Short mmCIF file of C-alpha atoms and ligand atoms in Angstrom, two decimals:
data_model
loop_
_atom_site.label_atom_id
_atom_site.label_comp_id
_atom_site.label_asym_id
_atom_site.label_seq_id
_atom_site.Cartn_x
_atom_site.Cartn_y
_atom_site.Cartn_z
CA MET O 436 0.00 0.01 -0.03
CA GLY O 437 1.38 3.46 -0.84
CA ARG O 438 1.76 6.06 1.81
CA ASN O 439 -1.37 8.00 0.60
CA ALA O 440 -3.44 4.91 0.62
CA GLU O 441 -2.27 3.99 4.13
CA ALA O 442 -3.01 7.47 5.50
CA THR O 443 -6.46 7.52 3.87
CA ALA O 444 -7.16 4.01 5.36
CA ALA O 445 -6.20 5.24 8.80
CA ASP O 446 -8.61 8.13 8.34
CA ARG O 447 -11.43 5.88 7.16
CA ALA O 448 -10.96 3.54 10.18
CA HIS O 449 -12.24 6.04 12.80
CA VAL O 450 -12.83 9.52 11.48
CA PHE O 451 -16.40 10.63 10.78
CA HIS O 452 -16.54 13.42 8.13
CA SER O 453 -18.82 16.45 7.85
CA TRP O 454 -21.70 16.41 5.34
CA SER O 455 -20.71 13.11 3.97
CA ALA O 456 -21.90 9.54 3.33
CA GLN O 457 -19.02 8.04 5.20
CA ASP O 458 -18.42 5.00 2.89
CA LEU O 459 -18.28 7.33 -0.13
CA VAL O 460 -15.43 9.61 0.93
CA SER O 461 -11.79 9.04 0.33
CA PRO O 462 -9.98 12.14 1.62
CA LEU O 463 -6.56 13.07 0.28
CA PRO O 464 -4.08 12.84 3.12
CA VAL O 465 -2.22 16.12 3.62
CA ALA O 466 1.22 15.92 5.02
CA GLY O 467 2.17 19.58 5.01
CA GLY O 468 1.79 23.04 3.44
CA ARG O 469 3.57 26.41 3.04
CA GLY O 470 2.08 29.57 1.68
CA ALA O 471 -0.38 28.77 -1.13
CA VAL O 472 0.88 25.15 -1.57
CA PHE O 473 0.05 21.95 0.26
CA TRP O 474 1.30 18.41 -0.40
CA ASP O 475 0.18 14.81 0.23
CA GLU O 476 1.96 11.99 1.90
CA GLU O 477 3.61 11.12 -1.45
CA GLY O 478 4.94 14.61 -2.04
CA ASN O 479 2.44 15.53 -4.75
CA GLU O 480 1.86 19.35 -4.50
CA TYR O 481 -1.28 21.30 -5.01
CA LEU O 482 -1.93 25.07 -5.34
CA ASP O 483 -4.55 25.77 -2.76
CA PHE O 484 -7.12 27.71 -4.79
CA ALA O 485 -9.79 27.28 -2.08
CA SER O 486 -7.72 28.46 0.88
CA GLN O 487 -8.95 25.28 2.43
CA LEU O 488 -12.57 26.26 3.20
CA VAL O 489 -11.90 29.87 2.18
CA ASN O 490 -10.28 30.51 5.58
CA LEU O 491 -6.62 30.32 4.97
CA ASN O 492 -6.15 33.97 4.01
CA LEU O 493 -2.47 34.06 5.16
CA GLY O 494 -1.61 30.72 3.59
CA HIS O 495 -0.13 27.76 5.35
CA GLN O 496 2.47 28.04 8.04
CA HIS O 497 3.01 31.82 8.02
CA PRO O 498 6.15 31.97 10.24
CA ARG O 499 4.88 34.94 12.37
CA MET O 500 1.63 33.15 13.01
CA VAL O 501 3.32 29.90 14.10
CA GLU O 502 5.70 31.93 16.36
CA ALA O 503 2.81 33.95 17.93
CA ILE O 504 0.82 30.83 18.74
CA CYS O 505 3.98 29.15 20.25
CA ALA O 506 4.74 32.30 22.34
CA GLN O 507 1.09 32.36 23.64
CA ALA O 508 1.21 28.58 24.41
CA GLN O 509 4.37 29.13 26.45
CA ARG O 510 2.74 31.99 28.35
CA LEU O 511 -0.90 30.80 28.96
CA CYS O 512 -2.73 28.19 26.87
CA THR O 513 -6.16 28.62 28.15
CA ILE O 514 -8.26 30.73 30.62
CA ALA O 515 -11.97 30.73 31.31
CA PRO O 516 -14.03 33.59 29.61
CA THR O 517 -14.90 34.94 33.15
CA PHE O 518 -11.41 36.37 33.34
CA ALA O 519 -9.84 39.28 31.51
CA ASN O 520 -6.97 38.34 29.25
CA ASP O 521 -4.60 40.43 27.19
CA ALA O 522 -4.72 38.32 24.10
CA ARG O 523 -8.54 38.45 24.13
CA SER O 524 -8.76 42.21 24.90
CA ASP O 525 -6.13 43.05 22.19
CA ALA O 526 -7.91 40.90 19.58
CA ALA O 527 -11.24 42.48 20.28
CA ALA O 528 -9.68 46.03 20.13
CA LEU O 529 -7.96 45.27 16.85
CA ILE O 530 -11.08 43.76 15.28
CA ALA O 531 -13.32 46.65 16.44
CA GLY O 532 -10.68 49.05 15.22
CA HIS O 533 -11.02 47.83 11.69
CA ALA O 534 -14.83 47.39 11.76
CA PRO O 535 -17.30 50.07 10.58
CA ALA O 536 -17.92 52.86 13.14
CA GLY O 537 -20.24 52.06 15.94
CA LEU O 538 -19.57 48.32 16.00
CA ASP O 539 -17.33 48.36 18.93
CA THR O 540 -17.83 45.18 21.02
CA VAL O 541 -16.92 41.62 20.23
CA PHE O 542 -18.36 38.36 21.48
CA PHE O 543 -15.93 35.58 20.58
CA THR O 544 -17.05 32.12 19.53
CA ASN O 545 -15.18 29.02 18.17
CA GLY O 546 -16.24 29.44 14.54
CA GLY O 547 -18.76 30.82 12.09
CA THR O 548 -21.79 28.80 12.97
CA GLU O 549 -21.62 29.76 16.65
CA ALA O 550 -21.14 33.44 15.51
CA VAL O 551 -24.36 33.13 13.51
CA GLU O 552 -26.18 31.36 16.34
CA HIS O 553 -25.29 34.09 18.84
CA ALA O 554 -25.92 37.03 16.42
CA ILE O 555 -29.49 35.74 15.92
CA ARG O 556 -29.91 35.20 19.62
CA MET O 557 -28.83 38.77 20.26
CA ALA O 558 -31.17 40.06 17.64
CA LYS O 559 -34.15 38.18 19.13
CA VAL O 560 -33.51 39.26 22.69
CA HIS O 561 -32.72 42.96 21.64
CA THR O 562 -35.92 43.25 19.52
CA GLY O 563 -38.19 40.88 21.49
CA ARG O 564 -39.24 39.42 18.15
CA LEU O 565 -39.05 35.90 16.77
CA LYS O 566 -38.71 35.73 13.01
CA VAL O 567 -35.46 35.78 10.96
CA LEU O 568 -35.41 36.50 7.25
CA SER O 569 -32.56 35.08 5.14
CA ALA O 570 -31.85 34.48 1.51
CA TYR O 571 -32.20 31.39 -0.63
CA ARG O 572 -28.75 30.42 -2.01
CA SER O 573 -27.12 31.08 1.39
CA TYR O 574 -25.09 29.10 3.95
CA HIS O 575 -24.98 30.33 7.51
CA GLY O 576 -23.82 27.21 9.44
CA ALA O 577 -24.77 23.85 10.83
CA THR O 578 -26.59 24.29 14.12
CA ALA O 579 -30.17 25.16 15.06
CA ALA O 580 -30.59 28.83 14.11
CA ALA O 581 -27.74 28.81 11.63
CA ILE O 582 -29.06 25.84 9.63
CA ALA O 583 -32.64 27.34 9.80
CA ALA O 584 -31.32 30.52 8.21
CA THR O 585 -29.40 28.52 5.57
CA GLY O 586 -31.00 28.71 2.13
CA GLU O 587 -29.61 25.69 0.30
CA PRO O 588 -29.83 21.85 0.32
CA ARG O 589 -27.77 21.34 3.49
CA ARG O 590 -30.87 22.65 5.44
CA TRP O 591 -33.30 20.01 3.85
CA ALA O 592 -32.29 16.95 5.83
CA ASN O 593 -32.38 19.11 9.04
CA GLU O 594 -35.95 20.11 8.69
CA PRO O 595 -38.22 21.11 10.37
CA THR O 596 -35.97 23.80 11.67
CA LEU O 597 -36.79 26.67 14.06
CA PRO O 598 -40.22 28.36 13.76
CA GLY O 599 -40.04 31.86 12.29
CA SER O 600 -37.43 31.11 9.66
CA VAL O 601 -38.41 32.82 6.39
CA HIS O 602 -36.52 32.82 3.17
CA PHE O 603 -36.43 35.40 0.33
CA PHE O 604 -34.68 35.85 -3.02
CA GLY O 605 -31.51 37.97 -3.01
CA PRO O 606 -30.08 39.68 -6.06
CA TYR O 607 -28.47 37.33 -8.65
CA LEU O 608 -28.73 38.94 -12.12
CA TYR O 609 -27.42 35.93 -14.08
CA ARG O 610 -30.26 33.79 -12.79
CA SER O 611 -32.63 36.61 -11.82
CA ALA O 612 -35.74 35.55 -9.86
CA PHE O 613 -37.32 38.78 -11.16
CA GLY O 614 -36.51 38.61 -14.87
CA SER O 615 -34.29 41.74 -14.48
CA ALA O 616 -32.28 43.02 -17.53
CA ASP O 617 -29.45 44.80 -15.60
CA GLU O 618 -28.02 45.33 -12.19
CA ALA O 619 -30.03 48.52 -11.42
CA GLU O 620 -33.32 46.74 -12.19
CA GLU O 621 -32.19 43.64 -10.28
CA CYS O 622 -31.40 45.86 -7.21
CA ALA O 623 -34.81 47.71 -7.36
CA ARG O 624 -36.80 44.46 -7.82
CA ALA O 625 -34.91 42.52 -5.16
CA LEU O 626 -35.61 45.32 -2.71
CA ALA O 627 -39.23 45.52 -3.72
CA HIS O 628 -39.52 41.72 -3.22
CA LEU O 629 -37.92 41.98 0.19
CA GLU O 630 -40.19 44.86 1.18
CA ALA O 631 -43.19 42.69 0.20
CA VAL O 632 -41.91 39.69 2.20
CA ILE O 633 -41.48 41.90 5.22
CA ALA O 634 -45.04 43.35 4.83
CA LEU O 635 -46.54 39.92 4.35
CA GLU O 636 -44.68 38.33 7.29
CA GLY O 637 -45.52 41.17 9.62
CA PRO O 638 -42.76 43.79 10.17
CA GLY O 639 -43.47 43.70 13.96
CA THR O 640 -42.67 40.01 14.06
CA ILE O 641 -39.19 40.17 12.45
CA ALA O 642 -36.11 40.29 14.55
CA ALA O 643 -33.43 40.36 11.85
CA VAL O 644 -32.51 39.97 8.27
CA ILE O 645 -29.30 37.90 8.03
CA LEU O 646 -27.35 38.24 4.75
CA GLU O 647 -23.94 37.10 3.47
CA THR O 648 -22.44 40.47 2.32
CA VAL O 649 -21.19 38.68 -0.79
CA VAL O 650 -22.78 35.27 -0.96
CA GLY O 651 -19.97 32.76 -0.58
CA THR O 652 -20.39 29.03 -1.12
CA ASN O 653 -23.59 29.53 -2.96
CA GLY O 654 -22.20 31.44 -5.93
CA VAL O 655 -19.98 34.44 -5.11
CA LEU O 656 -22.91 36.74 -5.59
CA VAL O 657 -21.88 40.37 -5.37
CA PRO O 658 -24.88 42.59 -4.45
CA PRO O 659 -25.53 45.45 -6.89
CA ASP O 660 -24.81 48.96 -5.60
CA GLY O 661 -27.65 50.18 -3.63
CA TYR O 662 -28.86 46.87 -2.38
CA LEU O 663 -27.33 47.01 1.08
CA ALA O 664 -28.25 50.67 1.49
CA GLY O 665 -31.86 49.73 0.59
CA LEU O 666 -31.72 46.86 3.06
CA ARG O 667 -30.56 49.25 5.75
CA GLU O 668 -33.43 51.59 5.07
CA LEU O 669 -36.07 48.80 5.12
CA CYS O 670 -34.67 47.46 8.43
CA ASP O 671 -34.53 50.98 9.88
CA ARG O 672 -38.14 51.59 8.81
CA HIS O 673 -39.36 48.58 10.62
CA GLY O 674 -36.99 48.23 13.62
CA ILE O 675 -35.48 45.11 12.18
CA LEU O 676 -31.78 44.36 12.77
CA TRP O 677 -29.40 43.66 9.88
CA ILE O 678 -26.93 40.84 10.53
CA ALA O 679 -24.09 40.90 7.92
CA ASP O 680 -22.68 37.36 7.83
CA GLU O 681 -19.03 37.96 6.90
CA VAL O 682 -17.68 34.61 8.08
CA MET O 683 -16.33 33.91 4.53
CA VAL O 684 -15.69 37.39 3.24
CA GLY O 685 -14.41 39.30 6.36
CA PHE O 686 -10.69 39.96 6.79
CA GLY O 687 -9.34 40.67 3.29
CA ARG O 688 -11.14 38.19 1.07
CA LEU O 689 -12.78 41.01 -0.82
CA GLY O 690 -9.82 43.34 -0.72
CA THR O 691 -11.14 45.16 2.28
CA TRP O 692 -11.21 44.48 6.01
CA PHE O 693 -14.92 43.85 5.98
CA GLY O 694 -17.11 43.21 2.96
CA VAL O 695 -19.45 46.00 3.77
CA ASP O 696 -16.64 48.50 3.41
CA HIS O 697 -17.33 48.29 -0.35
CA TRP O 698 -20.70 49.88 0.13
CA ASP O 699 -20.45 52.27 3.05
CA ALA O 700 -23.45 50.56 4.74
CA ARG O 701 -23.40 49.80 8.52
CA PRO O 702 -25.04 46.53 9.74
CA ASP O 703 -26.17 46.10 13.39
CA LEU O 704 -24.25 42.89 13.87
CA ILE O 705 -21.34 41.36 11.86
CA THR O 706 -20.45 37.71 12.17
CA PHE O 707 -16.82 36.79 11.35
CA ALA O 708 -14.58 33.63 11.67
CA LYS O 709 -12.26 32.06 9.07
CA GLY O 710 -10.00 34.86 7.88
CA VAL O 711 -9.83 36.48 11.43
CA ASN O 712 -6.86 34.33 12.07
CA SER O 713 -6.81 32.08 8.96
CA GLY O 714 -8.11 29.13 11.03
CA TYR O 715 -4.74 28.45 12.61
CA VAL O 716 -6.73 28.08 15.85
CA PRO O 717 -10.58 28.01 15.65
CA LEU O 718 -12.12 31.38 16.25
CA GLY O 719 -15.23 33.32 15.27
CA GLY O 720 -17.27 36.11 16.66
CA VAL O 721 -19.92 38.74 16.56
CA LEU O 722 -19.23 42.45 16.21
CA ILE O 723 -21.96 44.21 18.15
CA SER O 724 -23.41 47.77 17.63
CA GLU O 725 -23.55 50.16 20.59
CA GLU O 726 -27.45 49.99 20.39
CA VAL O 727 -27.50 46.19 20.64
CA ALA O 728 -24.70 46.07 23.21
CA ALA O 729 -26.75 48.50 25.35
CA SER O 730 -29.49 45.88 25.66
CA PHE O 731 -27.02 43.75 27.63
CA ALA O 732 -25.48 46.47 29.82
CA THR O 733 -27.40 45.68 32.93
CA THR O 734 -29.47 42.67 31.66
CA PRO O 735 -27.46 39.49 31.26
CA TYR O 736 -26.82 38.15 27.81
CA PRO O 737 -28.32 34.60 27.84
CA GLY O 738 -25.46 32.77 26.22
CA GLY O 739 -21.91 31.74 26.60
CA LEU O 740 -19.16 29.28 25.68
CA THR O 741 -16.32 27.67 27.70
CA TYR O 742 -13.84 28.73 25.09
CA SER O 743 -15.17 32.26 24.27
CA GLY O 744 -12.04 34.28 23.59
CA HIS O 745 -9.58 31.42 23.90
CA PRO O 746 -6.10 32.90 24.26
CA LEU O 747 -4.42 30.72 21.63
CA ALA O 748 -7.02 31.64 19.05
CA CYS O 749 -7.03 35.31 20.04
CA ALA O 750 -3.22 35.61 19.94
CA ALA O 751 -3.37 34.14 16.43
CA ALA O 752 -5.99 36.86 15.58
CA VAL O 753 -3.73 39.64 16.95
CA GLU O 754 -0.76 38.48 14.97
CA SER O 755 -2.81 37.96 11.80
CA ILE O 756 -4.27 41.47 11.97
CA ARG O 757 -0.73 42.96 12.52
CA ILE O 758 0.51 40.96 9.44
CA PHE O 759 -2.42 42.27 7.45
CA THR O 760 -1.35 45.79 8.30
CA ASP O 761 2.40 45.21 7.85
CA GLU O 762 2.00 43.32 4.50
CA ASP O 763 -0.94 45.37 3.27
CA ILE O 764 -2.82 42.12 2.66
CA CYS O 765 -6.13 43.91 1.82
CA GLY O 766 -4.45 46.00 -0.87
CA ARG O 767 -2.71 43.00 -2.20
CA ALA O 768 -5.87 41.01 -2.41
CA ALA O 769 -7.56 43.88 -4.27
CA ASP O 770 -4.69 44.17 -6.80
CA LEU O 771 -4.41 40.46 -7.46
CA GLY O 772 -8.13 40.28 -8.13
CA GLU O 773 -8.37 43.17 -10.43
CA ASP O 774 -5.00 42.87 -12.21
CA VAL O 775 -4.70 39.06 -12.49
CA ILE O 776 -7.80 36.97 -11.58
CA ARG O 777 -10.67 39.12 -13.24
CA PRO O 778 -8.89 39.66 -16.61
CA ARG O 779 -7.71 36.08 -16.86
CA LEU O 780 -11.22 34.65 -16.05
CA GLU O 781 -12.80 37.01 -18.54
CA GLU O 782 -10.43 35.55 -21.21
CA MET O 783 -11.66 32.09 -20.17
CA ALA O 784 -15.30 33.22 -20.44
CA ALA O 785 -14.62 34.39 -23.94
CA ALA O 786 -12.87 31.22 -25.00
CA HIS O 787 -14.88 28.43 -23.38
CA PRO O 788 -18.53 27.55 -24.36
CA SER O 789 -18.93 26.04 -20.90
CA VAL O 790 -18.36 29.36 -19.06
CA GLY O 791 -21.63 31.15 -18.57
CA GLU O 792 -20.38 33.92 -16.34
CA VAL O 793 -17.37 34.85 -14.20
CA ARG O 794 -17.92 37.24 -11.31
CA GLY O 795 -16.32 38.25 -8.04
CA LEU O 796 -14.46 40.78 -5.99
CA GLY O 797 -11.08 40.94 -4.38
CA CYS O 798 -9.59 37.36 -4.34
CA PHE O 799 -13.00 35.75 -4.53
CA PHE O 800 -14.36 34.67 -7.85
CA ALA O 801 -16.82 32.14 -9.37
CA ILE O 802 -16.73 30.47 -12.73
CA GLU O 803 -20.39 29.49 -13.55
CA LEU O 804 -20.36 26.53 -15.90
CA VAL O 805 -23.29 25.84 -18.23
CA ARG O 806 -24.41 23.42 -20.94
CA SER O 807 -25.24 26.31 -23.15
CA THR O 808 -24.46 30.01 -22.79
CA ALA O 809 -27.67 30.71 -24.67
CA THR O 810 -30.09 28.87 -22.32
CA ARG O 811 -27.82 29.12 -19.20
CA GLU O 812 -28.73 25.48 -18.42
CA MET O 813 -26.38 24.57 -15.49
CA LEU O 814 -23.61 22.13 -16.29
CA VAL O 815 -24.99 19.99 -13.41
CA PRO O 816 -28.40 20.45 -11.79
CA TYR O 817 -28.90 22.53 -8.62
CA GLY O 818 -27.92 20.40 -5.64
CA ALA O 819 -26.49 17.63 -7.89
CA SER O 820 -24.61 14.71 -6.28
CA GLY O 821 -23.37 11.33 -7.39
CA PRO O 822 -23.68 10.49 -11.13
CA GLU O 823 -25.55 13.77 -11.87
CA ALA O 824 -22.58 15.76 -10.62
CA ALA O 825 -20.09 13.69 -12.70
CA PRO O 826 -19.15 16.48 -15.15
CA MET O 827 -18.10 18.73 -12.26
CA ALA O 828 -16.14 15.86 -10.66
CA GLU O 829 -14.33 15.47 -14.00
CA VAL O 830 -13.46 19.16 -14.11
CA MET O 831 -12.17 19.06 -10.61
CA ALA O 832 -10.15 15.87 -11.34
CA ALA O 833 -8.66 17.75 -14.36
CA CYS O 834 -7.64 20.66 -12.07
CA ARG O 835 -6.11 18.27 -9.54
CA ALA O 836 -4.19 16.39 -12.18
CA ARG O 837 -2.67 19.82 -13.05
CA GLY O 838 -1.73 20.54 -9.42
CA VAL O 839 -4.59 22.95 -8.59
CA TRP O 840 -7.18 22.53 -5.88
CA PRO O 841 -10.20 24.91 -6.48
CA PHE O 842 -13.49 24.76 -4.62
CA ALA O 843 -16.48 23.28 -6.50
CA HIS O 844 -20.09 23.84 -5.61
CA PHE O 845 -22.96 22.61 -7.79
CA ASN O 846 -22.11 24.00 -11.38
CA ARG O 847 -19.38 26.40 -10.22
CA LEU O 848 -15.68 26.50 -9.71
CA HIS O 849 -14.60 29.04 -7.16
CA VAL O 850 -11.22 30.75 -7.17
CA ALA O 851 -10.22 31.81 -3.70
CA PRO O 852 -6.51 31.43 -3.19
CA PRO O 853 -4.62 32.58 -0.07
CA LEU O 854 -4.18 36.31 -0.22
CA VAL O 855 -0.38 35.87 0.04
CA ILE O 856 -0.24 33.76 -3.10
CA GLY O 857 2.67 34.74 -5.46
CA GLU O 858 1.63 36.31 -8.77
CA ASP O 859 3.44 33.53 -10.68
CA GLU O 860 1.69 30.87 -8.66
CA LEU O 861 -1.67 32.56 -9.29
CA ARG O 862 -1.01 32.75 -13.07
CA ARG O 863 0.09 29.15 -13.15
CA GLY O 864 -3.02 28.00 -11.32
CA LEU O 865 -5.29 29.93 -13.60
CA ASP O 866 -3.63 28.50 -16.67
CA ALA O 867 -4.20 25.06 -15.31
CA ILE O 868 -7.91 25.90 -14.74
CA ASP O 869 -8.09 27.20 -18.25
CA GLU O 870 -6.87 23.78 -19.61
CA ALA O 871 -9.22 21.90 -17.27
CA LEU O 872 -12.26 23.76 -18.52
CA GLU O 873 -11.88 21.84 -21.90
CA VAL O 874 -13.36 18.93 -19.96
CA ALA O 875 -16.48 21.07 -19.23
CA ASP O 876 -16.58 22.20 -22.78
CA ALA O 877 -17.03 18.62 -23.88
CA HIS O 878 -20.32 18.49 -21.88
CA THR O 879 -21.78 21.53 -23.55
CA HIS O 880 -24.41 21.25 -26.21
CA ASP O 881 -21.98 22.96 -28.54
CA GLY O 882 -19.15 20.59 -27.58
CA PRO O 883 -15.54 21.53 -27.36
CA VAL O 884 -14.22 24.33 -29.61
CA ALA O 885 -10.74 24.91 -30.82
CA HIS O 886 -10.00 28.17 -29.06
CA ARG O 887 -6.23 28.20 -29.06
C1 LIG S 1255 -21.18 32.79 5.34
C2 LIG S 1255 -20.90 31.65 6.28
N1 LIG S 1255 -21.50 31.67 7.52
C3 LIG S 1255 -21.27 30.74 8.39
C4 LIG S 1255 -20.46 29.67 8.12
C5 LIG S 1255 -20.26 28.61 9.15
O1 LIG S 1255 -18.96 28.70 9.71
P1 LIG S 1255 -18.18 27.52 10.38
O2 LIG S 1255 -18.07 26.42 9.41
O3 LIG S 1255 -16.90 28.07 10.89
O4 LIG S 1255 -19.01 27.11 11.54
C6 LIG S 1255 -19.83 29.63 6.88
C7 LIG S 1255 -18.93 28.47 6.59
O5 LIG S 1255 -18.53 28.25 5.46
C8 LIG S 1255 -20.01 30.65 5.95
O6 LIG S 1255 -19.40 30.58 4.82
#
């Protein structure tokens, strides 16, 4: 048995995997990584074009991160959340310091799901209302309130979920739920739709609207200008809180500290995780507005976690934020996106009959694959798995065979490399994806074309 096979067998013996039929998974054993590259037990290298699960913004094994975690481990590995701790206070101050004005307090969690769970709880207690509105084509996490808010198939097997969970259509021009012709029309119609949903659900019953600032796993959907401002206005009109779920897009992914920075719109609560410390130690949290924080000034907040503000995770966040500043990680992500990723993906869109649309922001892009650019029929159906998803599995295999590991979801490939990736590495990975797309072309109604 080769070393990869041995390591995979050891995994399969006792490890239970997320979201999977256990007998059908065969995980690649990863032996190590550095920067934007990781390698398996047999030394095969892959460019990490997914930043693991879009969390590894600083790449693998950033020396300053490893050092900061070791230093904190030497000093104090853990301390209960009831105490004050400098790693925790420093992390909270730095996070609040980069957040939109007025979001000044941080509740720390162990990851994104818990952040969403607590943001929703805060909104419910603050408003005294029950309902939570969220978008179809969204992912907010895997536990009770977070999976209830989720607007994609991972919710289905968890139903029935919490009462008061209502879904609406967000803006998505390429597959507009409103038949819109352009971004401005999509924005206006999506807001009119949300206004109608609020009216029909009863504005006085709604605690919060939770929305991914740029929808992540479900399509890299960038909201049209004006949508978030319109959402803010609707929420203000009805005393509803806006929770911006920035678990995937916060901390540099979009070329800004927070995604909302692109639109100058201020949410009441922001959830974050992943990029806050690149997942070197699990951490998430909720940024809380002064108004919501005031609700818990003299009335206890009904929630907590043994590991809220864990010193190892917070020390990693402190160092990560310092690295972001020292290395201008946000500026770098913005430049790589506009100078390298967007133009190269647009070339691919022009050349491949399987590419329906490319879209994104910062270092976060989607390639939407179709059977026909005329009908926009998806390369594989919504929610496809098993044999139905075979064309996408083939495309992914073609990427991996060329040493690139992108993220695939339904009919899309996502390009989300570490923000520290070298320009040469990025170009090499995009060239590999360009080649791999010929596999998708073969599944179009038009078939492959000679485009070189
Ligand atoms: C937007 C969003 N919210 C919440 C979550 C859940 O975060 P976690 O997996 O850290 O619990 C995710 C995970 O991908 C996410 O993308």
